[in-house]
Each structure stands twice: as structure tokens, then as C-alpha cells.
CSV table of C-alpha atoms and ligand atoms in Angstrom, one decimal:
chain,number,residue,atom,x,y,z
A,1,MET,CA,58.0,151.2,67.2
A,2,LEU,CA,55.9,151.6,63.7
A,3,ARG,CA,59.2,150.9,62.2
A,4,ILE,CA,59.6,147.7,63.9
A,5,THR,CA,55.5,146.3,63.4
A,6,VAL,CA,55.9,147.0,59.4
A,7,ILE,CA,58.1,144.7,58.7
A,8,PRO,CA,56.4,141.4,60.2
A,9,LEU,CA,53.2,142.9,58.6
A,10,ALA,CA,53.7,143.4,55.4
A,11,ILE,CA,55.2,139.4,55.7
A,12,PHE,CA,51.6,138.6,57.1
A,13,LEU,CA,49.4,139.9,54.4
A,14,MET,CA,51.3,138.2,51.6
A,15,CYS,CA,51.0,134.7,53.1
A,16,GLY,CA,47.4,136.0,53.7
A,17,ALA,CA,45.1,135.4,56.8
A,18,ASN,CA,46.0,132.6,58.7
A,19,ALA,CA,49.7,132.7,58.5
A,20,HIS,CA,51.4,131.2,62.3
A,21,ALA,CA,54.2,131.8,64.0
A,22,ASN,CA,56.8,129.8,62.3
A,23,ILE,CA,56.6,131.7,58.7
A,24,LEU,CA,57.5,134.3,60.8
A,25,LEU,CA,60.4,132.8,62.7
A,26,THR,CA,61.8,131.9,59.0
A,27,GLU,CA,60.9,135.8,58.2
A,28,LEU,CA,63.7,137.4,60.8
A,29,ASN,CA,67.6,136.6,61.0
A,30,PRO,CA,67.7,135.1,64.3
A,31,PRO,CA,70.2,137.4,66.7
A,32,TYR,CA,71.9,134.4,67.5
A,33,THR,CA,73.1,132.3,64.0
A,34,LYS,CA,73.3,128.6,64.5
A,35,ASN,CA,77.5,128.3,64.4
A,36,GLU,CA,77.4,131.4,66.6
A,37,LEU,CA,74.9,128.9,68.9
A,38,ILE,CA,77.6,126.2,68.7
A,39,THR,CA,80.5,128.7,70.0
A,40,ILE,CA,77.9,129.2,73.4
A,41,LYS,CA,77.3,126.5,74.2
A,42,LYS,CA,81.4,125.6,73.6
A,43,TYR,CA,81.6,128.3,76.6
A,44,LEU,CA,79.1,127.2,78.7
A,45,PHE,CA,80.7,123.1,78.2
A,46,SER,CA,84.4,124.7,79.0
A,47,ASN,CA,83.3,126.3,82.6
A,48,ILE,CA,81.8,122.7,83.1
A,49,SER,CA,84.8,120.0,85.4
A,50,THR,CA,85.0,116.7,83.4
A,51,LYS,CA,88.2,114.0,84.0
A,52,ASN,CA,89.4,115.8,80.8
A,53,ASN,CA,88.2,119.5,82.0
A,54,ILE,CA,90.2,119.5,85.7
A,55,PHE,CA,90.3,123.2,86.9
A,56,ILE,CA,93.9,123.7,88.6
A,57,LYS,CA,93.1,125.8,91.4
A,58,LYS,CA,95.7,127.9,92.9
A,59,ASN,CA,95.1,129.5,96.6
A,60,ARG,CA,97.5,130.9,98.7
A,61,SER,CA,98.9,127.8,100.0
A,62,LYS,CA,97.2,125.0,98.5
A,63,THR,CA,96.3,123.4,95.6
A,64,MET,CA,92.5,122.4,94.3
A,65,TYR,CA,91.8,119.9,91.7
A,66,SER,CA,88.0,120.0,91.2
A,67,LEU,CA,86.0,117.2,90.2
A,68,PRO,CA,84.3,115.7,88.1
A,69,GLY,CA,80.9,118.2,88.0
A,70,ALA,CA,82.2,120.3,89.6
A,71,VAL,CA,80.4,123.9,88.0
A,72,ILE,CA,82.5,126.9,87.9
A,73,ALA,CA,79.9,130.7,87.6
A,74,SER,CA,82.8,131.6,85.7
A,75,PRO,CA,86.4,132.2,85.0
A,76,SER,CA,87.3,134.8,87.7
A,77,ASN,CA,88.6,134.8,90.7
A,78,PHE,CA,91.9,136.9,92.7
A,79,ASP,CA,94.5,135.2,90.7
A,80,THR,CA,92.5,136.7,87.4
A,81,GLY,CA,93.0,140.2,88.7
A,82,PHE,CA,88.8,140.6,90.3
A,83,SER,CA,88.6,141.1,92.7
A,84,MET,CA,85.9,138.0,93.5
A,85,ASP,CA,86.3,134.2,93.2
A,86,TYR,CA,83.4,132.3,91.4
A,87,GLN,CA,85.6,129.4,90.9
A,88,ILE,CA,83.5,127.8,93.0
A,89,HIS,CA,80.6,125.7,92.1
A,90,TRP,CA,77.0,127.3,93.3
A,91,THR,CA,73.5,125.2,94.3
A,92,ARG,CA,71.9,127.3,92.0
A,93,ASP,CA,74.2,128.8,89.1
A,94,ALA,CA,75.1,125.3,88.8
A,95,ALA,CA,71.5,123.7,87.9
A,96,ILE,CA,70.2,126.4,86.8
A,97,SER,CA,73.3,125.5,83.8
A,98,MET,CA,73.5,121.9,84.0
A,99,ASN,CA,69.6,122.0,83.6
A,100,GLU,CA,70.0,124.0,80.3
A,101,VAL,CA,72.5,121.2,79.6
A,102,ALA,CA,69.9,118.3,80.8
A,103,TYR,CA,68.4,120.0,78.2
A,104,LEU,CA,70.4,119.9,75.5
A,105,TYR,CA,70.7,115.8,76.1
A,106,ALA,CA,66.6,115.3,76.2
A,107,HIS,CA,66.1,116.9,72.6
A,108,GLY,CA,70.1,115.7,71.1
A,109,THR,CA,70.5,112.8,68.7
A,110,ILE,CA,72.2,109.5,69.5
A,111,GLU,CA,75.3,110.7,69.8
A,112,GLU,CA,75.0,113.7,71.4
A,113,LYS,CA,73.4,112.0,74.6
A,114,LEU,CA,76.5,110.2,74.2
A,115,LYS,CA,79.6,113.0,74.3
A,116,LEU,CA,76.5,114.4,77.0
A,117,LYS,CA,75.4,111.4,78.9
A,118,PRO,CA,79.2,112.0,81.4
A,119,TYR,CA,77.8,115.3,81.6
A,120,LEU,CA,74.8,115.1,83.6
A,121,ILE,CA,76.3,111.6,85.7
A,122,ASN,CA,79.1,113.5,86.5
A,123,TYR,CA,76.4,116.7,88.1
A,124,ILE,CA,75.3,114.2,89.8
A,125,ASN,CA,77.8,112.0,91.4
A,126,PHE,CA,79.3,115.8,92.7
A,127,GLU,CA,75.0,116.8,93.8
A,128,LYS,CA,75.6,113.7,96.1
A,129,ILE,CA,79.0,114.7,97.9
A,130,ILE,CA,77.9,118.1,98.5
A,131,GLN,CA,74.7,116.7,99.8
A,132,LYS,CA,76.4,115.0,102.1
A,133,ASN,CA,78.3,116.8,103.4
A,134,ALA,CA,76.7,120.2,103.5
A,135,ILE,CA,73.8,118.0,106.0
A,136,GLN,CA,77.6,116.6,107.5
A,137,ALA,CA,79.0,120.9,107.5
A,138,GLY,CA,75.8,121.4,110.1
A,139,SER,CA,72.9,123.5,110.8
A,140,THR,CA,72.2,125.2,107.5
A,141,ALA,CA,72.5,121.7,105.9
A,142,LEU,CA,71.0,121.8,102.3
A,143,GLY,CA,70.3,125.4,102.3
A,144,GLU,CA,74.1,125.8,101.5
A,145,PRO,CA,75.1,128.2,98.5
A,146,LYS,CA,78.9,127.4,97.3
A,147,TYR,CA,80.9,124.8,97.7
A,148,ASN,CA,84.9,124.2,96.6
A,149,LEU,CA,85.4,122.4,93.3
A,150,ASP,CA,86.4,119.1,95.4
A,151,GLY,CA,83.1,119.5,96.8
A,152,SER,CA,83.8,120.2,99.8
A,153,VAL,CA,81.2,123.4,101.9
A,154,TRP,CA,82.9,126.5,101.8
A,155,LEU,CA,83.0,127.1,104.8
A,156,ASP,CA,84.0,131.6,105.0
A,157,LYS,CA,81.3,134.0,107.0
A,158,TRP,CA,78.3,134.4,103.4
A,159,ALA,CA,74.7,134.2,103.4
A,160,ARG,CA,73.1,132.1,104.5
A,161,PRO,CA,71.5,130.2,103.9
A,162,GLN,CA,70.5,130.0,100.3
A,163,ASN,CA,67.3,128.3,99.7
A,164,ASP,CA,66.8,128.3,96.8
A,165,GLY,CA,69.2,126.4,95.4
A,166,PRO,CA,68.2,122.6,96.4
A,167,ALA,CA,64.8,123.7,94.6
A,168,LEU,CA,66.5,123.8,91.6
A,169,ARG,CA,68.8,120.9,92.5
A,170,ALA,CA,66.0,119.3,92.4
A,171,LEU,CA,64.7,120.2,89.5
A,172,THR,CA,67.5,119.6,87.1
A,173,LEU,CA,67.7,115.8,88.9
A,174,LEU,CA,63.1,116.2,88.2
A,175,PHE,CA,64.4,116.4,84.3
A,176,ILE,CA,67.7,114.4,84.1
A,177,ALA,CA,65.2,111.7,86.1
A,178,HIS,CA,62.4,112.0,83.3
A,179,SER,CA,64.8,111.4,80.7
A,180,PHE,CA,66.2,108.2,81.9
A,181,LEU,CA,63.1,106.5,82.7
A,182,LYS,CA,63.1,107.5,78.8
A,183,GLU,CA,65.2,105.4,78.6
A,184,HIS,CA,64.1,102.2,80.8
A,185,GLN,CA,67.2,103.1,83.2
A,186,ASP,CA,64.7,102.8,86.8
A,187,ASN,CA,67.1,100.9,88.4
A,188,TYR,CA,69.5,104.2,88.3
A,189,VAL,CA,67.2,106.4,88.9
A,190,LYS,CA,65.2,104.3,91.8
A,191,MET,CA,68.5,104.0,93.1
A,192,SER,CA,70.3,106.9,92.7
A,193,LEU,CA,68.6,110.1,91.7
A,194,MET,CA,65.6,109.4,93.9
A,195,PRO,CA,67.6,109.6,97.4
A,196,MET,CA,68.8,112.8,95.8
A,197,ILE,CA,64.9,115.1,94.7
A,198,LYS,CA,64.3,113.0,98.6
A,199,LEU,CA,66.4,114.5,100.6
A,200,ASP,CA,66.7,118.2,99.0
A,201,LEU,CA,62.7,118.5,98.6
A,202,ASP,CA,61.9,117.5,101.8
A,203,TYR,CA,63.9,119.7,103.2
A,204,ILE,CA,61.6,122.3,101.1
A,205,ASN,CA,58.8,120.9,102.7
A,206,THR,CA,60.2,121.5,106.1
A,207,ASN,CA,62.2,124.6,105.4
A,208,TRP,CA,60.5,126.8,102.8
A,209,ASN,CA,58.6,129.7,105.6
A,210,LYS,CA,61.6,129.9,107.2
A,211,ALA,CA,64.3,133.0,107.0
A,212,THR,CA,66.6,132.9,103.7
A,213,TYR,CA,68.9,134.5,101.9
A,214,ASP,CA,67.4,135.3,98.4
A,215,LEU,CA,69.3,134.2,95.1
A,216,TRP,CA,70.8,137.0,95.1
A,217,GLU,CA,73.1,136.9,98.5
A,218,GLU,CA,72.5,140.0,100.0
A,219,LEU,CA,68.7,140.3,101.7
A,220,ASN,CA,67.3,137.1,105.2
A,221,ASP,CA,63.7,137.5,104.8
A,222,ARG,CA,61.2,134.5,105.6
A,223,GLU,CA,59.1,135.9,102.2
A,224,HIS,CA,60.3,136.0,99.0
A,225,PHE,CA,59.5,135.8,95.5
A,226,PHE,CA,61.6,133.9,93.7
A,227,THR,CA,62.8,131.2,96.2
A,228,LYS,CA,59.6,130.1,96.8
A,229,ILE,CA,58.1,129.8,93.4
A,230,VAL,CA,60.8,127.7,92.7
A,231,GLN,CA,60.2,125.1,95.4
A,232,ARG,CA,56.5,125.3,95.3
A,233,LYS,CA,57.7,124.3,91.4
A,234,SER,CA,60.3,121.5,92.7
A,235,LEU,CA,57.2,119.9,95.2
A,236,LEU,CA,55.1,120.0,92.6
A,237,GLU,CA,57.4,118.5,90.1
A,238,GLY,CA,58.1,115.9,92.9
A,239,SER,CA,55.0,114.9,93.5
A,240,GLN,CA,53.9,113.9,89.9
A,241,PHE,CA,57.6,112.1,90.9
A,242,PHE,CA,56.9,110.1,92.8
A,243,LYS,CA,52.9,109.5,92.2
A,244,GLN,CA,54.6,107.7,89.2
A,245,LEU,CA,56.6,106.2,91.6
A,246,ASN,CA,54.1,105.3,93.6
A,247,ASN,CA,54.8,106.9,96.5
A,248,LYS,CA,51.9,108.3,96.7
A,249,LYS,CA,52.2,109.5,100.7
A,250,LEU,CA,55.3,111.6,99.6
A,251,ALA,CA,53.0,113.0,96.8
A,252,ASP,CA,50.4,114.7,98.4
A,253,GLN,CA,52.7,115.8,101.5
A,254,TYR,CA,54.4,117.5,98.9
A,255,LYS,CA,50.9,118.5,96.6
A,256,GLN,CA,49.8,119.4,99.8
A,257,THR,CA,52.6,122.3,100.3
A,258,ALA,CA,52.9,123.1,96.5
A,259,ASN,CA,49.8,124.6,97.3
A,260,ILE,CA,50.0,126.5,100.7
A,261,ILE,CA,52.9,128.3,98.9
A,262,THR,CA,50.9,129.2,95.9
A,263,LYS,CA,49.0,131.4,98.8
A,264,SER,CA,52.4,132.7,99.8
A,265,LEU,CA,53.2,133.1,96.2
A,266,GLU,CA,49.7,135.4,96.0
A,267,ARG,CA,50.6,137.8,98.8
A,268,HIS,CA,53.2,139.6,97.1
A,269,TRP,CA,50.9,140.8,94.7
A,270,ASN,CA,51.1,144.8,94.9
A,271,GLU,CA,48.1,146.8,93.9
A,272,GLY,CA,49.2,149.6,93.9
A,273,ARG,CA,52.1,149.0,92.8
A,274,GLY,CA,51.4,147.0,89.6
A,275,TYR,CA,53.0,144.0,90.6
A,276,TYR,CA,54.8,141.1,91.9
A,277,VAL,CA,57.1,142.0,94.5
A,278,GLU,CA,60.1,140.2,95.5
A,279,THR,CA,59.7,140.3,99.5
A,280,ILE,CA,56.7,142.1,101.3
A,281,LYS,CA,58.3,143.4,104.5
A,282,HIS,CA,61.0,145.1,102.7
A,283,GLN,CA,60.1,146.5,99.2
A,284,HIS,CA,62.3,149.6,100.1
A,285,LEU,CA,65.5,147.6,101.0
A,286,LYS,CA,67.9,146.8,97.8
A,287,GLY,CA,66.1,144.1,95.8
A,288,GLY,CA,63.5,143.8,99.0
A,289,GLY,CA,60.6,145.4,95.9
A,290,MET,CA,61.2,145.4,91.6
A,291,ASP,CA,63.4,143.8,91.3
A,292,SER,CA,64.4,141.1,87.9
A,293,SER,CA,64.4,138.3,90.1
A,294,ILE,CA,60.0,138.6,89.5
A,295,LEU,CA,61.2,137.8,85.8
A,296,LEU,CA,64.1,134.6,87.2
A,297,GLY,CA,60.8,133.2,89.3
A,298,LEU,CA,58.7,133.7,86.4
A,299,ILE,CA,60.3,131.8,84.1
A,300,TYR,CA,62.5,129.6,86.7
A,301,GLY,CA,59.0,128.3,88.1
A,302,GLU,CA,56.6,128.1,85.4
A,303,VAL,CA,54.7,125.1,85.9
A,304,ASN,CA,52.6,123.3,83.2
A,305,ASP,CA,49.1,125.2,83.5
A,306,LEU,CA,48.7,127.4,81.6
A,307,ASN,CA,45.9,128.1,84.6
A,308,ASP,CA,48.7,128.8,87.2
A,309,PRO,CA,48.5,132.0,88.7
A,310,PHE,CA,51.7,132.5,87.4
A,311,ALA,CA,51.4,131.4,83.9
A,312,LEU,CA,52.9,133.7,81.5
A,313,ASP,CA,50.1,135.2,80.3
A,314,ASN,CA,48.6,135.8,83.5
A,315,ASP,CA,47.5,139.9,83.4
A,316,LYS,CA,49.3,139.7,86.6
A,317,VAL,CA,52.8,139.3,85.6
A,318,ILE,CA,52.3,141.1,82.6
A,319,SER,CA,52.1,144.0,84.1
A,320,SER,CA,54.9,143.3,86.3
A,321,ILE,CA,57.3,142.7,83.5
A,322,TYR,CA,55.9,145.4,82.5
A,323,PHE,CA,57.4,148.0,85.1
A,324,ILE,CA,60.2,145.6,85.7
A,325,ARG,CA,61.3,146.0,81.9
A,326,ASP,CA,60.4,150.5,82.3
A,327,GLY,CA,62.2,150.2,85.9
A,328,PHE,CA,65.1,150.1,83.8
A,329,LYS,CA,65.4,152.0,81.0
A,330,HIS,CA,65.6,155.4,82.7
A,331,LEU,CA,68.1,153.4,84.7
A,332,TYR,CA,70.8,153.1,82.7
A,333,LYS,CA,72.6,156.0,80.5
A,334,ILE,CA,73.7,153.0,77.4
A,335,ASN,CA,69.4,152.7,78.0
A,336,ILE,CA,69.7,155.6,75.8
A,337,GLY,CA,69.0,154.6,72.3
A,338,HIS,CA,66.5,152.1,72.3
A,339,ALA,CA,64.5,152.4,75.7
A,340,ARG,CA,61.8,149.7,73.4
A,341,HIS,CA,64.4,147.0,74.8
A,342,PRO,CA,66.4,148.1,77.3
A,343,LEU,CA,68.7,146.7,79.1
A,344,ILE,CA,68.3,145.4,82.8
A,345,GLY,CA,69.7,144.7,85.7
A,346,ARG,CA,68.2,143.1,88.8
A,347,TYR,CA,67.1,145.7,91.0
A,348,PRO,CA,67.0,149.6,90.4
A,349,ASN,CA,69.6,150.6,94.1
A,350,ASP,CA,71.9,147.7,93.2
A,351,ILE,CA,75.2,148.8,93.7
A,352,TYR,CA,77.5,145.6,93.1
A,353,ASP,CA,79.5,146.2,90.0
A,354,GLY,CA,81.6,143.2,90.7
A,355,ASN,CA,84.5,145.2,91.6
A,356,LEU,CA,84.1,148.2,93.9
A,357,PHE,CA,80.3,148.7,94.6
A,358,THR,CA,79.9,152.3,93.4
A,359,TYR,CA,77.0,151.2,90.8
A,360,GLY,CA,75.8,148.8,89.4
A,361,ASN,CA,74.9,147.5,85.7
A,362,PRO,CA,72.5,145.7,83.8
A,363,TRP,CA,72.9,141.5,83.7
A,364,ASN,CA,73.3,139.8,80.3
A,365,LEU,CA,71.5,137.0,82.3
A,366,THR,CA,68.2,138.8,83.4
A,367,THR,CA,68.4,140.8,79.8
A,368,HIS,CA,68.0,137.2,78.1
A,369,LEU,CA,65.6,135.9,80.2
A,370,LEU,CA,63.2,139.0,79.3
A,371,ALA,CA,64.2,138.0,75.7
A,372,GLN,CA,62.5,134.7,77.2
A,373,TYR,CA,60.0,135.9,78.1
A,374,TYR,CA,58.9,137.2,75.4
A,375,TYR,CA,59.6,134.6,73.3
A,376,SER,CA,57.2,132.4,75.9
A,377,LEU,CA,55.1,134.6,76.1
A,378,ALA,CA,54.6,134.9,72.3
A,379,ASN,CA,53.9,130.7,72.3
A,380,ILE,CA,51.5,130.9,74.9
A,381,LEU,CA,49.3,133.0,73.3
A,382,GLU,CA,49.8,131.4,70.4
A,383,THR,CA,48.6,128.5,71.3
A,384,LYS,CA,45.6,129.7,73.3
A,385,GLY,CA,44.7,131.7,69.9
A,386,LEU,CA,43.4,134.5,71.9
A,387,ILE,CA,44.5,137.9,73.3
A,388,HIS,CA,43.0,138.5,76.5
A,389,ILE,CA,43.8,143.1,77.5
A,390,ASN,CA,42.5,144.5,80.6
A,391,GLN,CA,43.3,146.6,83.0
A,392,ASN,CA,46.2,145.4,84.1
A,393,ASN,CA,47.8,144.6,81.2
A,394,ILE,CA,47.6,147.1,78.6
A,395,TYR,CA,50.7,148.5,79.1
A,396,PHE,CA,52.5,146.2,77.7
A,397,PHE,CA,49.7,145.5,75.3
A,398,LYS,CA,49.6,149.1,74.3
A,399,LYS,CA,54.2,149.6,74.6
A,400,LEU,CA,53.0,146.6,71.2
A,401,ASP,CA,50.8,148.7,69.2
A,402,HIS,CA,49.2,152.1,70.9
A,403,ARG,CA,45.8,151.6,69.1
A,404,LEU,CA,45.1,148.6,70.8
A,405,LYS,CA,42.3,148.9,73.8
A,406,GLU,CA,40.8,146.5,76.5
A,407,GLY,CA,39.2,143.6,75.3
A,408,VAL,CA,39.6,139.9,73.1
A,409,ILE,CA,41.6,139.4,70.5
A,410,ARG,CA,40.9,136.0,68.8
A,411,LYS,CA,43.3,134.6,66.8
A,412,THR,CA,40.9,133.3,64.2
A,413,SER,CA,38.0,136.1,64.2
A,414,GLN,CA,41.1,138.6,63.7
A,415,SER,CA,44.6,137.2,62.4
A,416,ARG,CA,46.2,140.0,60.8
A,417,LEU,CA,45.7,141.9,64.1
A,418,PHE,CA,46.7,138.7,66.5
A,419,ASN,CA,49.8,137.9,63.7
A,420,LYS,CA,50.6,142.1,64.3
A,421,ILE,CA,51.1,141.0,68.5
A,422,ILE,CA,52.6,138.0,68.0
A,423,SER,CA,55.3,139.5,65.5
A,424,SER,CA,56.3,142.6,68.3
A,425,LEU,CA,56.5,140.0,70.9
A,426,VAL,CA,59.2,138.3,68.2
A,427,ARG,CA,61.3,141.2,67.5
A,428,LEU,CA,61.2,142.8,71.0
A,429,GLY,CA,62.2,139.2,72.3
A,430,ASP,CA,65.3,139.6,68.9
A,431,GLU,CA,65.6,143.2,69.8
A,432,SER,CA,66.6,142.2,73.7
A,433,LEU,CA,69.5,139.2,72.3
A,434,GLU,CA,70.4,142.0,70.1
A,435,MET,CA,70.8,144.6,72.2
A,436,ALA,CA,73.6,142.6,74.7
A,437,LYS,CA,75.4,140.7,72.1
A,438,ARG,CA,75.9,144.9,70.6
A,439,TYR,CA,77.9,144.6,73.4
A,440,SER,CA,79.8,141.4,73.7
A,441,VAL,CA,83.5,140.9,73.0
A,442,CYS,CA,86.3,139.8,71.6
A,443,TYR,CA,89.2,138.1,72.7
A,444,LYS,CA,92.8,137.5,71.8
A,445,ASP,CA,92.8,134.6,71.1
A,446,GLY,CA,89.5,135.5,68.2
A,447,THR,CA,87.4,134.0,69.9
A,448,CYS,CA,84.6,136.8,69.7
A,449,ASN,CA,80.9,137.2,71.6
A,450,HIS,CA,81.9,136.4,74.4
A,451,LEU,CA,79.3,137.6,78.1
A,452,SER,CA,80.7,138.6,80.9
A,453,GLU,CA,78.5,138.4,84.7
A,454,GLN,CA,77.4,142.6,83.7
A,455,VAL,CA,77.9,145.6,81.4
A,456,ASP,CA,79.5,148.7,82.6
A,457,ARG,CA,75.7,151.3,82.3
A,458,LYS,CA,78.0,154.0,81.2
A,459,SER,CA,80.8,152.6,78.6
A,460,GLY,CA,79.0,148.8,77.6
A,461,ARG,CA,82.0,147.8,79.0
A,462,GLN,CA,81.8,143.9,80.0
A,463,VAL,CA,82.8,144.3,83.5
A,464,SER,CA,82.3,141.5,86.9
A,465,ALA,CA,82.8,138.3,86.3
A,466,LYS,CA,83.8,136.5,83.0
A,467,ASP,CA,82.5,134.3,80.9
A,468,LEU,CA,79.3,133.8,83.0
A,469,THR,CA,78.4,130.8,82.8
A,470,TRP,CA,74.3,131.1,83.9
A,471,GLY,CA,75.1,134.3,81.7
A,472,TYR,CA,75.6,131.1,78.9
A,473,ALA,CA,72.9,129.6,79.9
A,474,THR,CA,70.3,131.6,79.4
A,475,LEU,CA,71.3,132.2,76.0
A,476,LEU,CA,70.4,128.7,75.3
A,477,THR,CA,67.8,128.8,77.1
A,478,ALA,CA,65.8,131.9,75.2
A,479,MET,CA,67.2,130.9,71.6
A,480,GLN,CA,65.4,127.7,72.5
A,481,ALA,CA,62.1,129.2,73.6
A,482,ARG,CA,63.2,131.1,70.2
A,483,ASP,CA,63.0,127.7,68.5
A,484,ARG,CA,59.8,125.9,69.9
A,485,LEU,CA,57.3,129.7,68.2
A,486,SER,CA,58.1,127.6,65.3
A,487,ASN,CA,56.7,123.7,66.2
A,488,VAL,CA,53.8,125.7,67.8
A,489,LYS,CA,51.0,125.4,65.6
B,501,NOJ,C1,77.9,140.5,96.1
B,501,NOJ,C2,76.8,140.7,95.4
B,501,NOJ,O1,76.0,141.9,95.8
B,501,NOJ,C3,75.7,139.3,96.0
B,501,NOJ,O2,74.9,139.5,94.8
B,501,NOJ,C4,77.2,138.4,95.2
B,501,NOJ,O3,76.9,137.4,95.4
B,501,NOJ,C5,78.0,139.3,96.6
B,501,NOJ,N1,78.0,139.9,96.6
B,501,NOJ,C6,79.9,137.9,95.6
B,501,NOJ,O4,80.3,137.8,94.6
B,502,NOJ,C1,76.3,137.1,91.9
B,502,NOJ,C2,74.8,136.2,91.9
B,502,NOJ,O1,73.5,137.7,92.7
B,502,NOJ,C3,74.7,135.3,92.6
B,502,NOJ,O2,72.4,134.6,92.1
B,502,NOJ,C4,75.3,134.4,92.2
B,502,NOJ,O3,75.5,133.1,93.0
B,502,NOJ,C5,76.9,135.0,92.7
B,502,NOJ,N1,76.9,136.2,91.2
B,502,NOJ,C6,77.8,133.8,91.3
B,502,NOJ,O4,77.6,133.5,89.6
């Protein structure tokens, strides 16, 4: 621990008592360089279908061509010697990945926007088709999790419904809608986006407390932390959106349901364990108890309200993250030697390895999002200028510095200690990303930093689906959370 905190402390001593996090960032080498991130973006975009990037998929008897807007979860399928078919458009994976594209659009230059816009329009058009097909296909309706690349519903036996999908899609569509409204494309937003958003939100409004499979597609239950927290966020943002469009009735309805979901989510707190649990009734089954889906839910379900009970600096949230990280650190052999910043997986007794179902592994996307959590927490604390250490979160902070005690640390009066904590969080984020990067691989064509869905817990080899779209998206969102820190004043 000392090794890590000494350097930033020295920087702060040199810079004086009022140093900001941005000074720290310029002193630290980012885990990915600008050029490396350009490559990562390329990997993400190559999994998104456009009119110039058509996926041709051979399936026993027939050949299928992708429609623009289809997002493959990964290029791996039976044809590539893999045991599963990931050349499928999952509502969840696609929404999360396209949310990143929407972020790049929102923050892009005029030239970048020109290039990115067709991706957004394609996605919207593709989702419009699959919403219609899903509703026609039967009782699962918008909870259908998977689609073929031509937009048809993937009909074989599967874990359905998965009701996080419509919420994540609504969030991405809302994000795009706000960008377009800023550009005065009100008509397009009202005619094209609004009806799609309303379909998803109405579905959630009616179905949020019905049984659904979780994001890992394994456990059917009425209470999933991840599913509910992203549903809540979509209703809250939807409520704002419809208010803006003068539909007060709908805005109120969504808000009301969101408030009920907040109460329902609070029931996932397990006092004796010290963390939020994924389900209430199945805590000993698969990912029903301790699960990185809590981390994912907190990140993807974060609302713009520093007093929200699920804000990333809430003491129960911090405690949950502590237990999630700790739950994995002794689980995988490759974590030996870096228990401070372990690679983390889905849940402890996972057995999905993408192939034989022999043992579970750490995942890149969960590890990236743990890094994102550290950066985002640093950002919130820096903004508030205040750190409350109490009996719920003390374990987390003691990992940063074992001398820390319960109490309040203020940026104004204890800037040295305050800055030290912030810099430790940034270092932790960096080390988590670096650790995942350490196992990345180069391909025969000379391209490097490739990541698969999982990292073998014994050998450190990249395993399961190759070049997972969602995995690259999380790497970019984590690095963007890091970048945002330099803007905190
Ligand atoms: C079983 C896994 O546990 C689940 O998470 C996965 O989505 C499916 N197989 C398909 O890949
Ligand atoms: C397995 C994961 O459990 C699930 O969340 C994901 O949607 C699929 N793989 C596709 O990436």
C-alpha cells in the first residue's frame, strides 16, 4: 500500500495544499495511451454492422446478412471453433455498447459527429424493427433477449424474458434523443424516438415486478437488483423526458413507479453480510447473493442525484464494492500477488467458461467497471470536497490507508489527507485496468490489446468469446470516467 501512495503524496507536497485531482492525473501514466484507445474503438466499431460492414453468417443450411445497426456480442460462433454463438444481437449488450457510441457522439467534434451519426440512426432503425418483431413474436414481447442479425427474433430455447434489456435500450435512446434535441431535431425525436422510448417504458412500468431472468441469463426471479436499478433509472430519465415534451401524465406515472422501485431496491441490503444482494430469495444460488451485477447495476443505474440512496459514494454502496472486490481476490490463482487490485468475475461459484462449464473465471468487463467505480467515486468525493468514513464503509477506506478512522475528512482543512485518498482511488483504478491489460493478446495480423470475455484463472489466457463488444465499451467508459476527473475543480 505504501508503495502506491508515496508517489502521489510527493506530488501533492510539491504542488502545495490546494492541489486538484487534475494535477495528479497529469503526473500519472494513463493505463491506456490515446493511440491504444483509438485501436480499442476500432475493435468496438468493427462489431457494429453498417452498410459497409455487413456480417455474413453461415448457419448450416442458410446464409444470413446483417442489417445495419445490428451489434454482434462478439465475432465468435460455432464456425470459429467456439462452443456458443455470439454473432447475435443481444438487446443488453447492444444498448450498452451503443450508449458508448452515443457518448462519443455527444462529445465529438463536428467531423466526428458526421461519422458517428449513421451508427446512431442505424441502431435506432434496427431497434425499431426488433421491437416490432418481438411484440409480434409472442408473450415475452419486449423482454426477448436475443435477435438474429437480420432483425428476426432468435426463437430457440433460451432464458426469457430478460427485462433489463428494454430499460438499457430506453436509456440509450434517451441519451441519443437529448443529443438530437440539442441539435433542434425535435421532429425526428418526436416521430421516431419518442414512440420507441414509450414502448419500452410502458413495458417496464407494467412488468418491473414480474419474474425475469437476470443479466447473466441464469436465474429466474422477481427480484433482481441489476434489472430493477436500470429499470428505475430508465423510468426516472423517461419521466424527465416526457415532462420536457409536455406529457405530464406519463411523466408522473413513470416517476411514481420509479419511487416504488427505489423502495423495493432498498430491501436488497443484507445487513449481516454488509452488501447489497442480487436477489432476496435465492442468495445461495448462482449469482443470487454476492455478484458483480451489483457493481454493474450501481454504475449503469446511477442517477444524477448526489443524495440518491444508490449514489456511488453512499456508505452501503461503498461497503458492497468492498465485499465484491474481496470476494474475488483469493478466488483466482492469477490474482496472487495483486490482491489489492484483483481481476474480478461474475460471482464466486460461477462455472461458465464459455466452453465446458468446468470453472468460472475473471471477466474483463467486470474488472474494467471496478476501475470505473474507483474513478467515479474519486470524482464525486472531489466534487463534494468531503469524505465521511463510518462503520459501514471503514473497511473500504482502511484498504486505501490502514490509519484512516471513522470521521469526516474535508478537502479545505485536511487537503493533504484528502488528496491522498483521491490519488489512491485513481491508482487503484489504473492498476485494475493495467492488470486486465497485462493479459491482453496480439493477433497474427499484428494488432494488439485484444480482450476476450474472460481471462483463464490459472493460465491468464484470454478465453471464451473473442473481442467482446461490451468488454471494449467498458474499457472506454472507464477511461472516460478517468478523464472526467481532470475537469473537477
Ligand atoms: C450460460 C451462461 O452462464 C450465460 O451467462 C450465458 O449468457 C449463456 N450460457 C450463453 O452464452
Ligand atoms: C454472457 C453474459 O452472461 C450475458 O450477460 C451476455 O449478454 C452474453 N454473454 C453475450 O455477451
